[in-house]
PDB file of C-alpha atoms in Angstrom:
ATOM      1  CA  MET A   1    -145.596  52.428-197.873  1.00 47.00           C
ATOM      2  CA  ASN A   2    -146.606  48.878-197.756  1.00 53.00           C
ATOM      3  CA  VAL A   3    -142.944  47.737-197.691  1.00 50.00           C
ATOM      4  CA  ASP A   4    -142.152  49.981-194.749  1.00 52.00           C
ATOM      5  CA  LYS A   5    -144.956  48.441-192.739  1.00 52.00           C
ATOM      6  CA  VAL A   6    -143.659  44.934-193.458  1.00 49.00           C
ATOM      7  CA  THR A   7    -140.084  45.720-192.464  1.00 50.00           C
ATOM      8  CA  GLU A   8    -141.328  47.541-189.415  1.00 51.00           C
ATOM      9  CA  HIS A   9    -143.274  44.475-188.435  1.00 50.00           C
ATOM     10  CA  MET A  10    -140.262  42.153-188.942  1.00 49.00           C
ATOM     11  CA  THR A  11    -137.837  44.104-186.788  1.00 50.00           C
ATOM     12  CA  PRO A  12    -139.184  45.306-183.496  1.00 53.00           C
ATOM     13  CA  GLN A  13    -138.804  48.955-182.921  1.00 54.00           C
ATOM     14  CA  GLY A  14    -135.513  49.999-181.258  1.00 51.00           C
ATOM     15  CA  GLU A  15    -133.843  46.579-181.250  1.00 53.00           C
ATOM     16  CA  GLY A  16    -131.345  47.413-183.937  1.00 54.00           C
ATOM     17  CA  GLN A  17    -130.507  50.695-182.275  1.00 57.00           C
ATOM     18  CA  ASN A  18    -129.681  49.110-178.860  1.00 59.00           C
ATOM     19  CA  GLU A  19    -127.408  46.396-180.306  1.00 73.00           C
ATOM     20  CA  PRO A  20    -124.106  48.377-179.983  1.00 75.00           C
ATOM     21  CA  SER A  21    -124.911  49.410-176.409  1.00 85.00           C
ATOM     22  CA  ARG A  22    -125.721  45.778-175.517  1.00 85.00           C
ATOM     23  CA  ILE A  23    -122.392  44.612-176.949  1.00 88.00           C
ATOM     24  CA  SER A  24    -120.520  47.301-175.054  1.00 90.00           C
ATOM     25  CA  PHE A  25    -122.446  46.324-171.901  1.00 90.00           C
ATOM     26  CA  TYR A  26    -121.298  42.697-172.279  1.00 91.00           C
ATOM     27  CA  ILE A  27    -117.741  43.844-172.939  1.00 93.00           C
ATOM     28  CA  VAL A  28    -117.770  45.987-169.789  1.00 93.00           C
ATOM     29  CA  LEU A  29    -119.422  43.200-167.770  1.00 94.00           C
ATOM     30  CA  GLY A  30    -116.869  40.655-169.027  1.00 94.00           C
ATOM     31  CA  SER A  31    -113.931  42.927-168.289  1.00 94.00           C
ATOM     32  CA  LEU A  32    -115.234  43.647-164.774  1.00 94.00           C
ATOM     33  CA  THR A  33    -115.764  39.929-164.163  1.00 96.00           C
ATOM     34  CA  LEU A  34    -112.274  39.204-165.432  1.00 95.00           C
ATOM     35  CA  SER A  35    -110.726  41.907-163.249  1.00 95.00           C
ATOM     36  CA  VAL A  36    -112.605  40.588-160.191  1.00 95.00           C
ATOM     37  CA  LEU A  37    -111.418  37.043-160.929  1.00 96.00           C
ATOM     38  CA  ILE A  38    -107.853  38.255-161.388  1.00 95.00           C
ATOM     39  CA  SER A  39    -108.065  40.147-158.096  1.00 94.00           C
ATOM     40  CA  ILE A  40    -109.418  37.074-156.301  1.00 94.00           C
ATOM     41  CA  LEU A  41    -106.712  34.871-157.804  1.00 94.00           C
ATOM     42  CA  HIS A  42    -104.076  37.425-156.830  1.00 93.00           C
ATOM     43  CA  GLN A  43    -105.333  37.466-153.228  1.00 92.00           C
ATOM     44  CA  LEU A  44    -105.447  33.663-153.126  1.00 90.00           C
ATOM     45  CA  ASN A  45    -101.913  33.528-154.489  1.00 90.00           C
ATOM     46  CA  ARG A  46    -100.712  35.986-151.839  1.00 88.00           C
ATOM     47  CA  PHE A  47    -102.481  33.973-149.136  1.00 86.00           C
ATOM     48  CA  TYR A  48    -100.949  30.751-150.451  1.00 86.00           C
ATOM     49  CA  LYS A  49     -97.471  32.326-150.545  1.00 85.00           C
ATOM     50  CA  MET A  50     -97.908  33.659-147.013  1.00 83.00           C
ATOM     51  CA  LYS A  51     -99.088  30.264-145.829  1.00 81.00           C
ATOM     52  CA  ARG A  52     -96.191  28.560-147.572  1.00 80.00           C
ATOM     53  CA  TRP A  53     -93.820  31.120-146.059  1.00 77.00           C
ATOM     54  CA  ASP A  54     -95.246  30.428-142.597  1.00 77.00           C
ATOM     55  CA  GLU A  55     -94.905  26.708-143.196  1.00 77.00           C
ATOM     56  CA  MET A  56     -91.346  27.185-144.355  1.00 77.00           C
ATOM     57  CA  GLU A  57     -90.552  29.354-141.342  1.00 79.00           C
ATOM     58  CA  SER A  58     -92.128  26.853-138.971  1.00 78.00           C
ATOM     59  CA  PHE A  59     -90.219  24.049-140.667  1.00 73.00           C
ATOM     60  CA  ASP A  60     -87.045  26.120-140.529  1.00 75.00           C
ATOM     61  CA  SER A  61     -87.524  26.915-136.844  1.00 79.00           C
ATOM     62  CA  LYS A  62     -88.413  23.292-136.132  1.00 76.00           C
ATOM     63  CA  PHE A  63     -85.372  22.161-138.072  1.00 75.00           C
ATOM     64  CA  ARG A  64     -83.199  24.666-136.223  1.00 78.00           C
ATOM     65  CA  SER A  65     -84.620  23.585-132.875  1.00 82.00           C
ATOM     66  CA  GLU A  66     -83.972  19.950-133.805  1.00 83.00           C
ATOM     67  CA  GLN A  67     -80.429  20.869-134.804  1.00 83.00           C
ATOM     68  CA  HIS A  68     -80.043  22.758-131.540  1.00 83.00           C
ATOM     69  CA  PHE A  69     -81.334  19.729-129.630  1.00 85.00           C
ATOM     70  CA  GLU A  70     -78.971  17.425-131.522  1.00 88.00           C
ATOM     71  CA  LYS A  71     -76.029  19.725-130.815  1.00 88.00           C
ATOM     72  CA  TRP A  72     -77.018  19.962-127.159  1.00 87.00           C
ATOM     73  CA  TYR A  73     -77.486  16.194-126.913  1.00 90.00           C
ATOM     74  CA  MET A  74     -74.147  15.516-128.601  1.00 92.00           C
ATOM     75  CA  GLN A  75     -72.451  18.004-126.278  1.00 92.00           C
ATOM     76  CA  GLU A  76     -74.058  16.314-123.281  1.00 92.00           C
ATOM     77  CA  MET A  77     -72.856  12.917-124.489  1.00 94.00           C
ATOM     78  CA  LEU A  78     -69.354  14.284-125.057  1.00 95.00           C
ATOM     79  CA  ASP A  79     -69.392  15.841-121.596  1.00 95.00           C
ATOM     80  CA  LYS A  80     -70.487  12.535-120.040  1.00 95.00           C
ATOM     81  CA  GLU A  81     -67.790  10.644-121.936  1.00 96.00           C
ATOM     82  CA  GLU A  82     -65.201  13.191-120.825  1.00 96.00           C
ATOM     83  CA  GLU A  83     -66.416  12.883-117.246  1.00 96.00           C
ATOM     84  CA  LEU A  84     -66.173   9.079-117.416  1.00 96.00           C
ATOM     85  CA  ARG A  85     -62.636   9.342-118.838  1.00 96.00           C
ATOM     86  CA  ARG A  86     -61.665  11.676-116.027  1.00 96.00           C
ATOM     87  CA  LYS A  87     -63.150   9.352-113.413  1.00 96.00           C
ATOM     88  CA  LYS A  88     -61.319   6.383-114.912  1.00 96.00           C
ATOM     89  CA  ALA A  89     -58.083   8.375-115.029  1.00 96.00           C
ATOM     90  CA  VAL A  90     -58.519   9.422-111.398  1.00 96.00           C
ATOM     91  CA  GLU A  91     -59.325   5.840-110.367  1.00 96.00           C
ATOM     92  CA  THR A  92     -56.288   4.576-112.276  1.00 96.00           C
ATOM     93  CA  LEU A  93     -54.043   7.171-110.616  1.00 95.00           C
ATOM     94  CA  GLN A  94     -55.479   6.379-107.194  1.00 95.00           C
ATOM     95  CA  ARG A  95     -54.972   2.632-107.765  1.00 95.00           C
ATOM     96  CA  ARG A  96     -51.387   3.219-108.907  1.00 95.00           C
ATOM     97  CA  ASP A  97     -50.758   5.450-105.900  1.00 94.00           C
ATOM     98  CA  LYS A  98     -52.141   2.751-103.588  1.00 93.00           C
ATOM     99  CA  GLU A  99     -49.948   0.134-105.283  1.00 94.00           C
ATOM    100  CA  ARG A 100     -46.892   2.381-104.930  1.00 93.00           C
ATOM    101  CA  ILE A 101     -47.684   3.075-101.303  1.00 92.00           C
ATOM    102  CA  ALA A 102     -48.175  -0.657-100.659  1.00 92.00           C
ATOM    103  CA  GLU A 103     -44.916  -1.444-102.462  1.00 92.00           C
ATOM    104  CA  LEU A 104     -43.044   1.245-100.552  1.00 90.00           C
ATOM    105  CA  PHE A 105     -44.586   0.030 -97.312  1.00 89.00           C
ATOM    106  CA  SER A 106     -43.587  -3.570 -98.069  1.00 89.00           C
ATOM    107  CA  GLN A 107     -40.055  -2.444 -99.007  1.00 89.00           C
ATOM    108  CA  HIS A 108     -39.902  -0.485 -95.779  1.00 85.00           C
ATOM    109  CA  ARG A 109     -41.051  -3.576 -93.850  1.00 87.00           C
ATOM    110  CA  ARG A 110     -38.447  -5.709 -95.587  1.00 86.00           C
ATOM    111  CA  THR A 111     -35.731  -3.252 -94.765  1.00 87.00           C
ATOM    112  CA  ASP A 112     -37.032  -3.086 -91.171  1.00 82.00           C
ATOM    113  CA  LYS A 113     -37.023  -6.898 -90.932  1.00 83.00           C
ATOM    114  CA  LYS A 114     -33.499  -7.024 -92.379  1.00 83.00           C
ATOM    115  CA  LYS A 115     -32.379  -4.391 -89.877  1.00 83.00           C
ATOM    116  CA  GLU A 116     -34.000  -6.329 -87.041  1.00 82.00           C
ATOM    117  CA  GLU A 117     -32.376  -9.579 -88.196  1.00 82.00           C
ATOM    118  CA  GLU A 118     -29.023  -7.862 -88.465  1.00 82.00           C
ATOM    119  CA  ALA A 119     -29.573  -6.292 -85.074  1.00 81.00           C
ATOM    120  CA  ASN A 120     -30.547  -9.662 -83.604  1.00 80.00           C
ATOM    121  CA  LYS A 121     -27.381 -11.323 -84.970  1.00 69.00           C
TER     122      LYS A 121
END
């Protein structure tokens, strides 16, 4: 009887009995904490992927718009060059036509002068 009182005094009443429930409580608490952390990390990962996707789409659209601008600009430059070539070709043709007309006119004058000289003789 004396030994039972000593061992009762050394271990508080009920502590040994609650030990398995305390361990299971910590296991449940740890697993819940872990699942919450995993859920948070999953949501952050999804948010990061969505943000990256948006950034990639904005970069892609920006890149496409820059490509579109470059194509448009190059087409404009080609159109201007073509227009300048056409103007130069037209000017060249007009100059040649004027030279031909002047040459024909001078030939006509020469023939008229020769006819007048022959008529005067």
